[in-house]
CSV table of C-alpha atoms in Angstrom, one decimal:
chain,number,residue,atom,x,y,z
A,248,MET,CA,0.0,0.0,0.0
A,249,SER,CA,1.3,3.4,-0.9
A,250,THR,CA,2.2,6.0,1.7
A,251,LEU,CA,-0.5,8.2,0.3
A,252,ALA,CA,-3.1,5.4,0.7
A,253,GLN,CA,-2.0,4.7,4.3
A,254,VAL,CA,-2.3,8.5,5.2
A,255,GLU,CA,-5.9,8.5,3.7
A,256,ASN,CA,-6.9,5.3,5.6
A,257,ASN,CA,-5.5,6.7,8.9
A,258,ALA,CA,-7.4,10.0,8.3
A,259,GLN,CA,-10.6,8.1,7.7
A,260,ALA,CA,-10.1,6.0,10.8
A,261,ASN,CA,-9.4,9.1,13.0
A,262,ALA,CA,-12.4,10.8,11.5
A,263,ALA,CA,-14.7,7.8,12.2
A,264,TYR,CA,-13.3,7.7,15.8
A,265,GLU,CA,-14.0,11.3,16.5
A,266,GLU,CA,-17.4,10.9,15.0
A,267,SER,CA,-18.2,8.0,17.3
A,268,LYS,CA,-17.0,10.0,20.3
A,269,VAL,CA,-19.2,13.0,19.3
A,270,SER,CA,-22.1,10.7,18.8
A,271,LYS,CA,-21.6,9.0,22.2
A,272,ASN,CA,-21.4,12.3,24.1
A,273,GLN,CA,-24.1,14.1,22.2
A,274,LYS,CA,-26.9,15.3,24.4
A,275,LYS,CA,-30.4,14.6,23.6
A,276,THR,CA,-33.9,14.8,25.1
A,277,GLY,CA,-35.3,11.5,26.4
A,278,ASN,CA,-37.8,9.8,28.8
A,279,TYR,CA,-36.2,10.8,32.0
A,280,GLY,CA,-39.4,10.6,34.2
A,281,ARG,CA,-40.4,13.8,35.9
A,282,THR,CA,-38.6,16.8,34.6
A,283,ILE,CA,-38.6,20.6,34.9
A,284,GLY,CA,-37.7,22.4,31.6
A,285,GLN,CA,-36.3,20.4,28.8
A,286,PRO,CA,-33.2,18.7,30.1
A,287,GLU,CA,-30.9,16.8,27.8
A,288,LEU,CA,-28.3,14.1,28.8
A,289,SER,CA,-25.6,12.3,27.0
A,290,GLU,CA,-25.9,8.6,26.6
A,291,LYS,CA,-23.6,7.9,29.4
A,292,ALA,CA,-25.3,10.4,31.8
A,293,GLN,CA,-28.7,9.0,30.8
A,294,LYS,CA,-27.5,5.4,31.8
A,295,TYR,CA,-26.1,6.7,35.1
A,296,TYR,CA,-29.2,8.7,35.9
A,297,GLU,CA,-31.3,5.5,35.6
A,298,GLU,CA,-28.8,3.7,37.9
A,299,LEU,CA,-29.1,6.6,40.4
A,300,LYS,CA,-32.9,6.4,40.6
A,301,LYS,CA,-32.7,2.6,41.1
A,302,LYS,CA,-30.2,3.0,43.8
A,303,PHE,CA,-32.4,5.5,45.7
A,304,SER,CA,-35.7,4.0,44.7
A,305,ASN,CA,-37.4,5.3,47.8
A,306,MET,CA,-37.0,8.9,46.5
A,307,ASP,CA,-38.8,10.7,43.7
A,308,PHE,CA,-36.1,12.3,41.4
A,309,ILE,CA,-36.9,15.3,39.2
A,310,LEU,CA,-34.4,16.2,36.5
A,311,VAL,CA,-34.0,20.0,36.0
A,312,SER,CA,-32.7,21.7,32.9
A,313,ASN,CA,-29.8,24.1,33.6
A,314,ASP,CA,-31.9,27.1,32.7
A,315,MET,CA,-34.6,26.2,35.1
A,316,LYS,CA,-32.6,25.6,38.3
A,317,ALA,CA,-33.6,29.0,39.9
A,318,ALA,CA,-37.2,28.5,38.9
A,319,ALA,CA,-37.3,25.0,40.4
A,320,LYS,CA,-35.9,26.3,43.7
A,321,ALA,CA,-38.4,29.1,43.8
A,322,GLN,CA,-41.4,26.8,43.2
A,323,ALA,CA,-40.1,23.7,44.9
A,324,GLY,CA,-43.4,23.0,46.7
A,325,LYS,CA,-45.1,22.7,43.3
A,326,TYR,CA,-43.3,19.4,42.7
A,327,ALA,CA,-43.8,17.9,46.1
A,328,ASN,CA,-44.8,14.2,46.5
A,329,PRO,CA,-46.8,13.3,49.6
A,330,ASN,CA,-45.6,9.8,49.4
A,331,LYS,CA,-41.9,10.1,48.7
A,332,MET,CA,-39.1,12.6,49.3
A,333,VAL,CA,-38.5,14.7,46.3
A,334,VAL,CA,-35.0,15.2,44.9
A,335,LEU,CA,-34.5,18.0,42.5
A,336,ILE,CA,-31.3,17.6,40.6
A,337,ASP,CA,-30.0,19.4,37.5
A,338,GLU,CA,-28.6,17.9,34.2
A,339,GLU,CA,-25.2,19.5,34.7
A,340,LYS,CA,-24.7,17.6,37.9
A,341,ILE,CA,-25.8,14.3,36.4
A,342,GLU,CA,-23.3,14.8,33.5
A,343,LYS,CA,-20.5,15.4,35.9
A,344,MET,CA,-21.5,12.5,38.2
A,345,ALA,CA,-21.5,10.2,35.3
A,346,GLU,CA,-17.9,11.2,34.4
A,347,ASP,CA,-16.2,12.0,37.7
A,348,GLU,CA,-16.1,9.3,40.3
A,349,ASN,CA,-15.1,11.6,43.2
A,350,PHE,CA,-17.8,14.1,42.3
A,351,ARG,CA,-20.4,11.2,42.0
A,352,LYS,CA,-19.4,9.9,45.5
A,353,GLN,CA,-19.7,13.4,47.0
A,354,TYR,CA,-23.2,14.1,45.7
A,355,GLU,CA,-24.5,10.6,46.2
A,356,GLY,CA,-23.4,11.1,49.8
A,357,VAL,CA,-25.5,14.3,50.0
A,358,ILE,CA,-28.5,12.5,48.7
A,359,ARG,CA,-28.0,9.5,51.1
A,360,SER,CA,-27.7,11.8,54.1
A,361,ALA,CA,-30.8,13.6,53.3
A,362,GLY,CA,-32.6,10.3,52.8
A,363,VAL,CA,-31.8,9.5,56.5
A,364,LYS,CA,-32.4,13.1,57.9
A,365,LEU,CA,-35.8,13.8,56.4
A,366,PRO,CA,-37.5,10.6,57.9
A,367,GLN,CA,-35.9,11.6,61.2
A,368,LEU,CA,-37.6,15.0,60.8
A,369,GLN,CA,-41.0,13.3,60.0
A,370,LYS,CA,-40.6,11.3,63.1
A,371,SER,CA,-39.7,14.3,65.2
A,372,LEU,CA,-42.9,16.1,64.0
A,373,GLY,CA,-44.9,13.2,65.3
A,374,GLY,CA,-46.5,12.6,62.0
A,375,ASN,CA,-48.2,16.0,62.1
A,376,ALA,CA,-50.7,16.1,59.2
A,377,GLY,CA,-50.0,19.9,58.7
A,378,VAL,CA,-46.8,18.9,56.9
A,379,LYS,CA,-47.9,17.5,53.4
A,380,ALA,CA,-44.5,16.8,51.8
A,381,PHE,CA,-40.8,17.0,52.1
A,382,GLY,CA,-38.0,17.4,49.6
A,383,MET,CA,-34.5,18.5,48.7
A,384,GLN,CA,-32.7,20.2,46.0
A,385,VAL,CA,-29.0,19.2,45.2
A,386,ASN,CA,-27.1,22.5,45.0
A,387,ASP,CA,-23.7,23.6,43.8
A,388,GLY,CA,-20.9,23.4,46.3
A,389,GLY,CA,-21.6,19.8,47.4
A,390,ASN,CA,-24.7,20.5,49.7
A,391,ALA,CA,-28.4,20.6,49.6
A,392,SER,CA,-31.3,22.7,50.6
A,393,PHE,CA,-34.5,21.3,52.0
A,394,PHE,CA,-38.1,22.3,51.7
A,395,ALA,CA,-41.5,21.3,53.1
A,396,VAL,CA,-45.1,22.0,52.1
A,397,VAL,CA,-47.1,23.1,55.2
A,398,ASP,CA,-50.9,23.4,55.3
A,399,LYS,CA,-51.4,26.2,58.0
A,400,SER,CA,-55.1,25.8,58.3
A,401,LEU,CA,-54.9,22.0,58.6
A,402,ALA,CA,-52.2,22.2,61.3
A,403,ALA,CA,-54.3,24.8,63.2
A,404,GLN,CA,-57.5,22.7,63.0
A,405,ARG,CA,-55.7,19.7,64.3
A,406,VAL,CA,-54.5,21.7,67.3
A,407,ARG,CA,-58.0,22.7,68.0
A,408,ILE,CA,-59.2,19.1,67.7
A,409,LYS,CA,-56.7,17.9,70.1
A,410,LYS,CA,-57.4,20.7,72.6
A,411,ASN,CA,-61.1,19.9,72.5
A,412,ALA,CA,-60.4,16.2,73.0
A,413,GLU,CA,-58.3,17.0,76.1
A,414,LYS,CA,-61.0,19.4,77.5
A,415,LYS,CA,-63.6,16.8,76.9
A,416,ALA,CA,-61.6,14.1,78.8
A,417,GLN,CA,-61.3,16.4,81.8
A,418,GLU,CA,-65.1,17.1,82.1
A,419,LYS,CA,-65.8,14.1,84.1
A,420,LYS,CA,-69.3,15.2,85.1
A,421,GLU,CA,-70.6,14.9,81.5
A,422,THR,CA,-72.9,11.9,80.9
A,423,ALA,CA,-71.7,9.0,78.7
A,424,LYS,CA,-74.2,9.9,76.1
A,425,LYS,CA,-73.0,13.5,75.8
A,426,GLU,CA,-69.4,12.2,75.6
A,427,ALA,CA,-70.2,9.8,72.8
A,428,LYS,CA,-72.0,12.6,70.9
A,429,GLU,CA,-69.0,15.0,71.3
A,430,ALA,CA,-66.6,12.2,70.3
A,431,ALA,CA,-68.6,11.7,67.1
A,432,LYS,CA,-68.3,15.4,66.3
A,433,GLU,CA,-64.6,15.3,66.8
A,434,LYS,CA,-64.2,12.3,64.6
A,435,LEU,CA,-66.2,14.1,61.9
A,436,ALA,CA,-64.1,17.2,62.2
A,437,GLU,CA,-60.9,15.2,61.9
A,438,LYS,CA,-62.2,13.3,58.9
A,439,HIS,CA,-62.9,16.6,57.3
A,440,ALA,CA,-59.5,17.8,58.0
A,441,GLU,CA,-58.0,14.8,56.4
A,442,LYS,CA,-59.8,15.7,53.2
A,443,MET,CA,-58.6,19.3,53.0
A,444,GLU,CA,-56.3,19.9,50.1
A,445,ASP,CA,-54.1,22.9,49.1
A,446,ALA,CA,-56.0,25.1,51.8
A,447,ASP,CA,-53.6,27.9,52.8
A,448,THR,CA,-50.4,25.9,51.9
A,449,VAL,CA,-47.0,27.4,52.1
A,450,THR,CA,-43.6,26.1,51.1
A,451,VAL,CA,-40.7,26.7,53.5
A,452,THR,CA,-37.1,26.3,52.5
A,453,ALA,CA,-33.9,26.0,54.6
A,454,SER,CA,-30.2,25.1,54.2
A,455,SER,CA,-30.4,22.6,57.2
A,456,ILE,CA,-32.7,20.2,58.8
A,457,GLU,CA,-32.7,22.2,62.0
A,458,GLU,CA,-33.5,25.4,60.3
A,459,LEU,CA,-36.4,23.7,58.4
A,460,ILE,CA,-37.8,22.4,61.7
A,461,GLN,CA,-37.8,25.9,63.1
A,462,LYS,CA,-39.5,27.3,60.0
A,463,ILE,CA,-42.2,24.6,60.0
A,464,ASN,CA,-43.0,25.3,63.6
A,465,ASP,CA,-43.2,29.0,62.9
A,466,VAL,CA,-45.6,28.5,60.0
A,467,MET,CA,-47.8,26.0,61.8
A,468,TYR,CA,-48.2,28.1,65.0
A,469,GLU,CA,-48.2,31.5,63.4
A,470,GLY,CA,-50.8,33.7,65.1
A,471,MET,CA,-51.4,31.1,67.9
A,472,SER,CA,-50.7,32.1,71.5
A,473,ASP,CA,-49.0,29.6,73.8
A,474,SER,CA,-52.3,29.2,75.7
A,475,VAL,CA,-53.7,27.4,72.7
A,476,LEU,CA,-51.0,24.8,72.6
A,477,THR,CA,-50.5,22.0,74.9
A,478,ASP,CA,-47.0,21.4,76.4
A,479,ALA,CA,-46.5,18.4,74.1
A,480,GLU,CA,-47.5,20.4,71.0
A,481,ARG,CA,-45.0,23.2,71.9
A,482,MET,CA,-42.3,20.6,72.0
A,483,ILE,CA,-43.0,19.2,68.5
A,484,GLY,CA,-39.8,19.2,66.5
A,485,GLN,CA,-37.6,19.8,69.5
A,486,HIS,CA,-36.5,16.2,69.8
A,487,PHE,CA,-34.9,15.8,66.4
A,488,ASP,CA,-31.5,14.2,66.7
A,489,SER,CA,-29.1,16.8,65.2
A,490,ARG,CA,-26.3,14.2,65.2
A,491,TRP,CA,-27.5,12.8,61.8
């Protein structure tokens, strides 16, 4: 084979190789599940993203396009899931996590840590129905911010229901028939509270779990005097283990 032919063959081989690399790394839209904006991932990043969702299958991942990161943070409560912790993560981080092992370990650690902390938060709140959903957004700088959707009116109504129940228990002079009637009223009120949706909801955000607890308590008990709350209710959220 002539030298000229060898040069041409090598050039063609190099061109084919470069084309295959471009094709492999070319970003494209796809079926990523829940999304905000129009995120695009390379083939490698798309494969990794599917693995990430399987690894943390107890969470609800939402892929955010780079141009929608600020909007997603501002409207985080809009994407909340009452059954799973929501994880908002942008396409840029998924791309880098797919390529960089150290970066991947760092951010998977952030997600894993939140997966432990938020259930602890739910437990510390005593299952209070005023908190409808929790979530997190993976931020730049290797950390996360947290958010919760709180129904102020529902929380307030539950406080009143509990207070009335305590008062009723103390009124020992009431007849059994009257107590049964009052209990039926309380049960009906609680059932009504369970059905309330999107009534006076507010989304609170924080840079830490402890800050989120404080903000949740501030929202739930806004406008209520201490005389309305029981000692136990005033202690809600105070027993969260900050060692996590």
